[in-house]
Amino acid sequence: METVVLAPIAGATMIVLGLTGAGTLGSNGPGHFWLLAASGIITAVPLLFFGASARRLPMTTIGLLQYFAPVLQFIVALAVFHEAMTPDRWVGFGIVWLALLLLTLDMLRTARKNSVIRKSARLSAA
């Protein structure tokens, strides 16, 4: 749906950039053109693979992967790109991880409580 909404805006932007001479689609050689033309497919293929695999994996595995992605991005930012971590970034990072910790603890508490309820229901039914 968002493609239908944004396609006219993107098309108008490309026309304006082309008319003002700021567009690069046809002016930087065929390699640049084909890279831009293929960028949608290059972006969509990994998303399609993720969507297909997400249907086949248990939700607990997907949840764990959702934890790993930002952690790996953080490590790459610090170790590879030498991103500066100012105190305000550390505070934000800490708040996010505190929230994740609280969410995980609540999820574990709820799962344990539901397990006890299911056990007692099975014992009383027997």
CSV table of N, CA and C in Angstrom, one decimal:
chain,number,residue,atom,x,y,z
A,1,MET,N,0.8,-1.2,0.0
A,1,MET,CA,0.0,0.0,0.0
A,1,MET,C,0.9,1.3,0.0
A,2,GLU,N,1.9,1.2,0.8
A,2,GLU,CA,2.8,2.4,0.9
A,2,GLU,C,3.5,2.7,-0.5
A,3,THR,N,3.7,1.6,-1.3
A,3,THR,CA,4.3,1.8,-2.6
A,3,THR,C,3.3,2.7,-3.5
A,4,VAL,N,2.0,2.4,-3.4
A,4,VAL,CA,1.1,3.1,-4.2
A,4,VAL,C,1.0,4.6,-3.8
A,5,VAL,N,1.2,4.8,-2.5
A,5,VAL,CA,1.2,6.2,-2.0
A,5,VAL,C,2.4,6.9,-2.4
A,6,LEU,N,3.6,6.3,-2.2
A,6,LEU,CA,4.9,7.0,-2.4
A,6,LEU,C,5.4,7.0,-3.9
A,7,ALA,N,4.9,6.1,-4.7
A,7,ALA,CA,5.4,6.1,-6.1
A,7,ALA,C,5.2,7.4,-6.9
A,8,PRO,N,4.0,8.0,-6.8
A,8,PRO,CA,3.9,9.3,-7.5
A,8,PRO,C,4.8,10.4,-6.9
A,9,ILE,N,5.1,10.4,-5.6
A,9,ILE,CA,6.0,11.4,-5.0
A,9,ILE,C,7.4,11.1,-5.5
A,10,ALA,N,7.8,9.8,-5.6
A,10,ALA,CA,9.1,9.5,-6.1
A,10,ALA,C,9.3,9.8,-7.5
A,11,GLY,N,8.2,9.5,-8.3
A,11,GLY,CA,8.3,9.9,-9.7
A,11,GLY,C,8.4,11.4,-10.0
A,12,ALA,N,7.6,12.1,-9.2
A,12,ALA,CA,7.7,13.6,-9.3
A,12,ALA,C,9.1,14.1,-8.9
A,13,THR,N,9.6,13.5,-7.9
A,13,THR,CA,11.0,13.9,-7.5
A,13,THR,C,12.0,13.6,-8.5
A,14,MET,N,11.9,12.5,-9.2
A,14,MET,CA,12.9,12.1,-10.2
A,14,MET,C,12.7,13.1,-11.4
A,15,ILE,N,11.5,13.5,-11.7
A,15,ILE,CA,11.3,14.4,-12.8
A,15,ILE,C,11.9,15.8,-12.5
A,16,VAL,N,11.6,16.3,-11.3
A,16,VAL,CA,12.2,17.6,-10.9
A,16,VAL,C,13.7,17.5,-10.9
A,17,LEU,N,14.3,16.5,-10.3
A,17,LEU,CA,15.7,16.4,-10.3
A,17,LEU,C,16.3,16.3,-11.7
A,18,GLY,N,15.6,15.6,-12.6
A,18,GLY,CA,16.1,15.5,-14.0
A,18,GLY,C,16.0,16.8,-14.7
A,19,LEU,N,14.9,17.6,-14.5
A,19,LEU,CA,14.8,18.9,-15.2
A,19,LEU,C,15.7,19.9,-14.6
A,20,THR,N,16.1,19.9,-13.4
A,20,THR,CA,17.0,20.9,-12.8
A,20,THR,C,18.5,20.5,-13.0
A,21,GLY,N,18.7,19.3,-13.5
A,21,GLY,CA,20.1,18.9,-13.7
A,21,GLY,C,20.7,18.2,-12.5
A,22,ALA,N,20.0,18.0,-11.4
A,22,ALA,CA,20.5,17.4,-10.2
A,22,ALA,C,20.3,15.9,-10.2
A,23,GLY,N,19.6,15.4,-11.1
A,23,GLY,CA,19.4,13.9,-11.2
A,23,GLY,C,20.7,13.2,-11.6
A,24,THR,N,20.9,12.0,-11.1
A,24,THR,CA,22.1,11.2,-11.5
A,24,THR,C,21.7,9.9,-12.2
A,25,LEU,N,20.4,9.7,-12.4
A,25,LEU,CA,20.0,8.4,-13.0
A,25,LEU,C,20.6,8.1,-14.3
A,26,GLY,N,20.6,9.1,-15.2
A,26,GLY,CA,21.2,8.9,-16.5
A,26,GLY,C,22.5,9.6,-16.8
A,27,SER,N,23.0,10.3,-15.9
A,27,SER,CA,24.2,11.1,-16.2
A,27,SER,C,25.5,10.5,-15.6
A,28,ASN,N,25.5,9.5,-14.9
A,28,ASN,CA,26.7,8.9,-14.3
A,28,ASN,C,27.2,7.6,-14.9
A,29,GLY,N,26.7,7.3,-16.0
A,29,GLY,CA,27.1,6.1,-16.7
A,29,GLY,C,26.2,4.9,-16.5
A,30,PRO,N,26.3,3.8,-17.2
A,30,PRO,CA,25.4,2.7,-17.2
A,30,PRO,C,25.5,1.9,-15.9
A,31,GLY,N,26.7,1.8,-15.3
A,31,GLY,CA,26.8,1.1,-14.0
A,31,GLY,C,26.0,1.8,-12.9
A,32,HIS,N,26.0,3.1,-12.8
A,32,HIS,CA,25.2,3.8,-11.8
A,32,HIS,C,23.7,3.6,-12.1
A,33,PHE,N,23.3,3.7,-13.4
A,33,PHE,CA,21.9,3.5,-13.8
A,33,PHE,C,21.4,2.2,-13.3
A,34,TRP,N,22.2,1.1,-13.7
A,34,TRP,CA,21.7,-0.2,-13.3
A,34,TRP,C,21.7,-0.5,-11.8
A,35,LEU,N,22.7,0.1,-11.1
A,35,LEU,CA,22.7,-0.1,-9.7
A,35,LEU,C,21.4,0.5,-9.1
A,36,LEU,N,21.1,1.7,-9.5
A,36,LEU,CA,19.9,2.4,-9.0
A,36,LEU,C,18.6,1.6,-9.4
A,37,ALA,N,18.6,1.1,-10.7
A,37,ALA,CA,17.4,0.4,-11.2
A,37,ALA,C,17.3,-0.9,-10.4
A,38,ALA,N,18.3,-1.5,-10.0
A,38,ALA,CA,18.3,-2.8,-9.3
A,38,ALA,C,18.1,-2.7,-7.8
A,39,SER,N,18.2,-1.5,-7.3
A,39,SER,CA,18.2,-1.3,-5.8
A,39,SER,C,16.9,-1.8,-5.2
A,40,GLY,N,15.8,-1.7,-5.9
A,40,GLY,CA,14.6,-2.3,-5.3
A,40,GLY,C,14.6,-3.8,-5.1
A,41,ILE,N,15.1,-4.5,-6.1
A,41,ILE,CA,15.3,-5.9,-6.1
A,41,ILE,C,16.3,-6.3,-5.0
A,42,ILE,N,17.4,-5.6,-5.0
A,42,ILE,CA,18.5,-5.8,-4.1
A,42,ILE,C,18.0,-5.7,-2.6
A,43,THR,N,17.1,-4.8,-2.4
A,43,THR,CA,16.5,-4.6,-1.1
A,43,THR,C,15.4,-5.6,-0.8
A,44,ALA,N,14.6,-6.0,-1.8
A,44,ALA,CA,13.4,-6.8,-1.5
A,44,ALA,C,13.8,-8.3,-1.3
A,45,VAL,N,14.8,-8.8,-2.0
A,45,VAL,CA,15.2,-10.2,-1.9
A,45,VAL,C,15.5,-10.6,-0.4
A,46,PRO,N,16.4,-9.9,0.3
A,46,PRO,CA,16.6,-10.3,1.7
A,46,PRO,C,15.3,-10.2,2.6
A,47,LEU,N,14.5,-9.3,2.3
A,47,LEU,CA,13.2,-9.2,3.1
A,47,LEU,C,12.3,-10.3,2.8
A,48,LEU,N,12.3,-10.8,1.5
A,48,LEU,CA,11.4,-11.9,1.2
A,48,LEU,C,12.0,-13.2,1.8
A,49,PHE,N,13.3,-13.3,1.8
A,49,PHE,CA,13.9,-14.5,2.5
A,49,PHE,C,13.6,-14.5,4.0
A,50,PHE,N,13.7,-13.3,4.6
A,50,PHE,CA,13.4,-13.2,6.1
A,50,PHE,C,11.9,-13.5,6.3
A,51,GLY,N,11.0,-13.0,5.5
A,51,GLY,CA,9.6,-13.3,5.6
A,51,GLY,C,9.3,-14.8,5.5
A,52,ALA,N,9.9,-15.4,4.5
A,52,ALA,CA,9.7,-16.9,4.3
A,52,ALA,C,10.3,-17.7,5.5
A,53,SER,N,11.4,-17.3,6.0
A,53,SER,CA,12.0,-18.0,7.1
A,53,SER,C,11.3,-17.8,8.4
A,54,ALA,N,10.7,-16.6,8.6
A,54,ALA,CA,10.0,-16.2,9.8
A,54,ALA,C,8.8,-17.1,9.9
A,55,ARG,N,8.2,-17.5,8.8
A,55,ARG,CA,7.0,-18.4,8.9
A,55,ARG,C,7.4,-19.8,9.3
A,56,ARG,N,8.6,-20.2,9.1
A,56,ARG,CA,9.1,-21.6,9.4
A,56,ARG,C,9.7,-21.7,10.8
A,57,LEU,N,10.1,-20.6,11.4
A,57,LEU,CA,10.8,-20.7,12.7
A,57,LEU,C,9.8,-20.4,13.8
A,58,PRO,N,10.1,-21.0,15.0
A,58,PRO,CA,9.3,-20.7,16.2
A,58,PRO,C,9.5,-19.2,16.6
A,59,MET,N,8.4,-18.7,17.2
A,59,MET,CA,8.5,-17.3,17.6
A,59,MET,C,9.6,-17.0,18.6
A,60,THR,N,10.0,-17.9,19.4
A,60,THR,CA,11.0,-17.7,20.3
A,60,THR,C,12.4,-17.5,19.6
A,61,THR,N,12.6,-18.2,18.5
A,61,THR,CA,13.8,-18.0,17.7
A,61,THR,C,13.8,-16.6,17.1
A,62,ILE,N,12.6,-16.2,16.5
A,62,ILE,CA,12.5,-14.9,15.9
A,62,ILE,C,12.8,-13.8,16.9
A,63,GLY,N,12.2,-14.0,18.1
A,63,GLY,CA,12.4,-13.0,19.2
A,63,GLY,C,13.9,-12.9,19.5
A,64,LEU,N,14.6,-14.0,19.6
A,64,LEU,CA,16.0,-14.0,19.9
A,64,LEU,C,16.8,-13.3,18.8
A,65,LEU,N,16.5,-13.6,17.6
A,65,LEU,CA,17.1,-12.9,16.5
A,65,LEU,C,16.9,-11.4,16.5
A,66,GLN,N,15.7,-11.0,17.0
A,66,GLN,CA,15.5,-9.5,17.0
A,66,GLN,C,16.3,-8.9,18.1
A,67,TYR,N,16.8,-9.6,19.1
A,67,TYR,CA,17.7,-9.1,20.1
A,67,TYR,C,19.1,-9.0,19.5
A,68,PHE,N,19.5,-10.0,18.7
A,68,PHE,CA,20.9,-10.1,18.2
A,68,PHE,C,21.2,-9.0,17.1
A,69,ALA,N,20.2,-8.6,16.3
A,69,ALA,CA,20.5,-7.7,15.2
A,69,ALA,C,21.0,-6.3,15.8
A,70,PRO,N,20.3,-5.7,16.7
A,70,PRO,CA,20.8,-4.4,17.2
A,70,PRO,C,22.1,-4.5,18.0
A,71,VAL,N,22.3,-5.7,18.6
A,71,VAL,CA,23.6,-5.9,19.4
A,71,VAL,C,24.7,-5.9,18.4
A,72,LEU,N,24.5,-6.7,17.3
A,72,LEU,CA,25.6,-6.8,16.3
A,72,LEU,C,25.8,-5.5,15.6
A,73,GLN,N,24.8,-4.7,15.3
A,73,GLN,CA,24.9,-3.4,14.7
A,73,GLN,C,25.7,-2.5,15.7
A,74,PHE,N,25.5,-2.6,17.0
A,74,PHE,CA,26.2,-1.8,18.0
A,74,PHE,C,27.7,-2.1,18.0
A,75,ILE,N,28.0,-3.4,17.9
A,75,ILE,CA,29.4,-3.9,18.0
A,75,ILE,C,30.1,-3.4,16.7
A,76,VAL,N,29.4,-3.6,15.6
A,76,VAL,CA,30.0,-3.1,14.3
A,76,VAL,C,30.3,-1.6,14.3
A,77,ALA,N,29.3,-0.9,14.8
A,77,ALA,CA,29.5,0.6,14.9
A,77,ALA,C,30.7,1.0,15.8
A,78,LEU,N,30.9,0.3,16.9
A,78,LEU,CA,32.0,0.6,17.8
A,78,LEU,C,33.3,0.1,17.2
A,79,ALA,N,33.3,-1.2,16.8
A,79,ALA,CA,34.6,-1.8,16.5
A,79,ALA,C,35.1,-1.5,15.1
A,80,VAL,N,34.1,-1.5,14.1
A,80,VAL,CA,34.5,-1.3,12.7
A,80,VAL,C,34.6,0.2,12.3
A,81,PHE,N,33.5,0.9,12.6
A,81,PHE,CA,33.3,2.2,12.2
A,81,PHE,C,33.8,3.3,13.2
A,82,HIS,N,34.2,2.8,14.4
A,82,HIS,CA,34.7,3.7,15.5
A,82,HIS,C,33.8,4.8,15.8
A,83,GLU,N,32.5,4.5,15.9
A,83,GLU,CA,31.4,5.4,16.2
A,83,GLU,C,31.6,6.0,17.6
A,84,ALA,N,31.5,7.2,17.8
A,84,ALA,CA,31.7,7.9,19.1
A,84,ALA,C,30.5,7.6,19.9
A,85,MET,N,30.7,7.2,21.2
A,85,MET,CA,29.6,7.0,22.1
A,85,MET,C,29.6,8.0,23.2
A,86,THR,N,28.9,9.1,23.0
A,86,THR,CA,28.8,10.2,24.0
A,86,THR,C,28.0,9.7,25.2
A,87,PRO,N,28.1,10.4,26.3
A,87,PRO,CA,27.3,10.0,27.5
A,87,PRO,C,25.8,9.9,27.2
A,88,ASP,N,25.2,10.8,26.4
A,88,ASP,CA,23.8,10.8,26.2
A,88,ASP,C,23.4,9.5,25.3
A,89,ARG,N,24.3,9.1,24.5
A,89,ARG,CA,24.1,7.8,23.7
A,89,ARG,C,24.1,6.6,24.7
A,90,TRP,N,25.1,6.6,25.6
A,90,TRP,CA,25.1,5.6,26.6
A,90,TRP,C,23.9,5.5,27.4
A,91,VAL,N,23.3,6.7,27.8
A,91,VAL,CA,22.1,6.7,28.6
A,91,VAL,C,20.9,6.1,27.8
A,92,GLY,N,20.8,6.5,26.5
A,92,GLY,CA,19.8,6.0,25.7
A,92,GLY,C,19.9,4.5,25.5
A,93,PHE,N,21.2,4.0,25.3
A,93,PHE,CA,21.5,2.6,25.1
A,93,PHE,C,21.1,1.9,26.4
A,94,GLY,N,21.4,2.4,27.6
A,94,GLY,CA,21.0,1.8,28.8
A,94,GLY,C,19.5,1.7,29.0
A,95,ILE,N,18.8,2.8,28.7
A,95,ILE,CA,17.4,2.8,28.8
A,95,ILE,C,16.7,1.7,28.0
A,96,VAL,N,17.2,1.6,26.7
A,96,VAL,CA,16.7,0.5,25.8
A,96,VAL,C,16.9,-0.8,26.4
A,97,TRP,N,18.1,-1.1,26.9
A,97,TRP,CA,18.4,-2.4,27.4
A,97,TRP,C,17.7,-2.7,28.7
A,98,LEU,N,17.5,-1.7,29.5
A,98,LEU,CA,16.7,-1.8,30.8
A,98,LEU,C,15.2,-2.2,30.4
A,99,ALA,N,14.7,-1.6,29.4
A,99,ALA,CA,13.3,-1.9,28.9
A,99,ALA,C,13.3,-3.3,28.4
A,100,LEU,N,14.3,-3.7,27.7
A,100,LEU,CA,14.3,-5.1,27.2
A,100,LEU,C,14.4,-6.1,28.3
A,101,LEU,N,15.2,-5.8,29.3
A,101,LEU,CA,15.3,-6.7,30.5
A,101,LEU,C,14.0,-6.8,31.2
A,102,LEU,N,13.3,-5.7,31.4
A,102,LEU,CA,12.0,-5.7,32.1
A,102,LEU,C,11.0,-6.5,31.3
A,103,LEU,N,11.0,-6.3,30.0
A,103,LEU,CA,10.1,-7.0,29.1
A,103,LEU,C,10.4,-8.5,29.1
A,104,THR,N,11.7,-8.9,29.1
A,104,THR,CA,12.0,-10.3,29.2
A,104,THR,C,11.6,-10.9,30.5
A,105,LEU,N,11.9,-10.2,31.6
A,105,LEU,CA,11.5,-10.7,32.9
A,105,LEU,C,10.0,-10.9,33.0
A,106,ASP,N,9.2,-10.0,32.5
A,106,ASP,CA,7.8,-10.1,32.6
A,106,ASP,C,7.3,-11.2,31.7
A,107,MET,N,7.9,-11.4,30.5
A,107,MET,CA,7.6,-12.5,29.7
A,107,MET,C,7.8,-13.9,30.4
A,108,LEU,N,9.0,-14.0,31.0
A,108,LEU,CA,9.3,-15.2,31.7
A,108,LEU,C,8.4,-15.5,32.9
A,109,ARG,N,8.0,-14.4,33.6
A,109,ARG,CA,7.1,-14.6,34.8
A,109,ARG,C,5.7,-15.0,34.3
A,110,THR,N,5.3,-14.4,33.2
A,110,THR,CA,4.0,-14.8,32.6
A,110,THR,C,4.0,-16.2,32.1
A,111,ALA,N,5.1,-16.6,31.5
A,111,ALA,CA,5.2,-18.0,31.0
A,111,ALA,C,5.2,-19.0,32.1
A,112,ARG,N,5.9,-18.7,33.2
A,112,ARG,CA,5.9,-19.6,34.3
A,112,ARG,C,4.6,-19.7,35.0
A,113,LYS,N,3.9,-18.5,35.1
A,113,LYS,CA,2.6,-18.5,35.7
A,113,LYS,C,1.6,-19.4,34.9
A,114,ASN,N,1.6,-19.2,33.6
A,114,ASN,CA,0.7,-20.0,32.7
A,114,ASN,C,1.0,-21.4,32.8
A,115,SER,N,2.3,-21.8,32.9
A,115,SER,CA,2.7,-23.2,33.0
A,115,SER,C,2.1,-23.8,34.3
A,116,VAL,N,2.1,-23.1,35.4
A,116,VAL,CA,1.6,-23.6,36.7
A,116,VAL,C,0.1,-23.7,36.5
A,117,ILE,N,-0.6,-22.8,35.9
A,117,ILE,CA,-2.0,-22.8,35.7
A,117,ILE,C,-2.4,-24.0,34.9
A,118,ARG,N,-1.7,-24.3,33.8
A,118,ARG,CA,-2.0,-25.4,33.0
A,118,ARG,C,-1.7,-26.8,33.7
A,119,LYS,N,-0.7,-26.8,34.5
A,119,LYS,CA,-0.4,-28.0,35.3
A,119,LYS,C,-1.6,-28.3,36.3
A,120,SER,N,-2.0,-27.3,37.0
A,120,SER,CA,-3.1,-27.4,38.0
A,120,SER,C,-4.4,-27.8,37.3
A,121,ALA,N,-4.6,-27.3,36.1
A,121,ALA,CA,-5.8,-27.6,35.4
A,121,ALA,C,-5.8,-29.1,34.9
A,122,ARG,N,-4.6,-29.6,34.5
A,122,ARG,CA,-4.5,-31.0,34.1
A,122,ARG,C,-4.7,-31.9,35.3
A,123,LEU,N,-4.1,-31.5,36.5
A,123,LEU,CA,-4.3,-32.3,37.7
A,123,LEU,C,-5.7,-32.4,38.2
A,124,SER,N,-6.4,-31.2,38.1
A,124,SER,CA,-7.8,-31.2,38.6
A,124,SER,C,-8.7,-31.9,37.6
A,125,ALA,N,-8.4,-32.0,36.3
A,125,ALA,CA,-9.2,-32.7,35.3
A,125,ALA,C,-9.0,-34.2,35.4
A,126,ALA,N,-7.9,-34.6,35.9
A,126,ALA,CA,-7.6,-36.1,36.0
A,126,ALA,C,-8.3,-36.8,37.1
